[in-house]
Amino acid sequence: MAPSEKAKSAGAPVEVIKGSIPPGGVKIVEWRGKPVWIVRRTPEMLDGLDSLDSKLADPKSARKEFPTPIMQKYT
């Protein structure tokens, strides 16, 4: 059984032009009928992320259930 055209279009890729989001801005797009928030962080916002590591259960994503790409910082 193949997915319907409606199901295919709901799961289709969503393209967002990075330049359309101002630094520090947020854009909300719909994907699979649900909202997805895209944040364009400023350098200051990125610098502040390391200070939050102490609040995370696994800040280095060392658990084996995380795939390798997840372990790359800020990708």
Tab-separated table of C-alpha atoms in Angstrom:
chain	number	residue	atom	x	y	z
A	1	MET	CA	0.000	0.000	0.000
A	2	ALA	CA	1.494	3.324	-1.053
A	3	PRO	CA	0.882	6.615	0.769
A	4	SER	CA	-1.750	8.926	-0.681
A	5	GLU	CA	-0.813	12.136	-2.497
A	6	LYS	CA	-2.078	14.102	0.515
A	7	ALA	CA	0.232	12.144	2.832
A	8	LYS	CA	3.171	12.608	0.455
A	9	SER	CA	2.670	16.371	0.265
A	10	ALA	CA	2.277	16.663	4.054
A	11	GLY	CA	5.672	15.006	4.575
A	12	ALA	CA	7.409	16.797	1.719
A	13	PRO	CA	10.549	18.828	2.439
A	14	VAL	CA	10.050	22.445	3.465
A	15	GLU	CA	12.568	24.957	2.174
A	16	VAL	CA	13.409	28.076	4.154
A	17	ILE	CA	15.841	30.712	2.935
A	18	LYS	CA	18.171	31.447	5.828
A	19	GLY	CA	18.505	35.079	4.756
A	20	SER	CA	14.761	35.585	5.208
A	21	ILE	CA	15.167	35.203	8.985
A	22	PRO	CA	16.861	38.151	10.716
A	23	PRO	CA	19.619	37.366	13.262
A	24	GLY	CA	17.896	36.546	16.540
A	25	GLY	CA	14.628	35.974	14.692
A	26	VAL	CA	12.277	33.018	14.609
A	27	LYS	CA	10.283	31.603	11.706
A	28	ILE	CA	7.542	29.036	12.165
A	29	VAL	CA	6.754	26.693	9.273
A	30	GLU	CA	4.344	23.795	9.051
A	31	TRP	CA	5.662	20.291	8.405
A	32	ARG	CA	3.486	17.191	8.551
A	33	GLY	CA	0.705	19.354	9.950
A	34	LYS	CA	2.766	20.496	12.925
A	35	PRO	CA	4.668	23.729	13.615
A	36	VAL	CA	8.465	23.720	13.382
A	37	TRP	CA	10.384	26.639	14.889
A	38	ILE	CA	13.532	27.786	13.100
A	39	VAL	CA	15.769	30.129	15.097
A	40	ARG	CA	18.598	32.088	13.502
A	41	ARG	CA	20.912	32.540	16.457
A	42	THR	CA	23.270	35.472	16.803
A	43	PRO	CA	26.931	34.912	17.770
A	44	GLU	CA	26.031	36.140	21.260
A	45	MET	CA	23.257	33.561	21.531
A	46	LEU	CA	25.648	30.788	20.472
A	47	ASP	CA	28.267	31.933	22.996
A	48	GLY	CA	25.685	31.689	25.778
A	49	LEU	CA	24.731	28.086	25.022
A	50	ASP	CA	27.796	26.602	26.738
A	51	SER	CA	26.729	28.165	30.043
A	52	LEU	CA	23.590	25.991	29.964
A	53	ASP	CA	25.457	22.650	29.865
A	54	SER	CA	25.154	22.182	33.637
A	55	LYS	CA	21.351	22.120	33.278
A	56	LEU	CA	21.360	19.313	30.694
A	57	ALA	CA	21.198	15.604	31.549
A	58	ASP	CA	23.682	14.647	28.811
A	59	PRO	CA	25.367	17.825	27.491
A	60	LYS	CA	27.914	15.991	25.323
A	61	SER	CA	25.319	13.572	23.871
A	62	ALA	CA	27.449	10.637	25.007
A	63	ARG	CA	24.556	8.198	25.279
A	64	LYS	CA	24.807	5.462	22.685
A	65	GLU	CA	21.244	6.008	21.429
A	66	PHE	CA	22.239	9.339	19.847
A	67	PRO	CA	23.433	9.085	16.237
A	68	THR	CA	26.852	10.500	15.353
A	69	PRO	CA	25.604	13.685	13.591
A	70	ILE	CA	23.834	14.758	16.795
A	71	MET	CA	27.204	14.917	18.559
A	72	GLN	CA	28.409	17.770	16.342
A	73	LYS	CA	28.080	21.109	18.069
A	74	TYR	CA	25.566	23.625	16.652
A	75	THR	CA	24.933	21.945	13.310
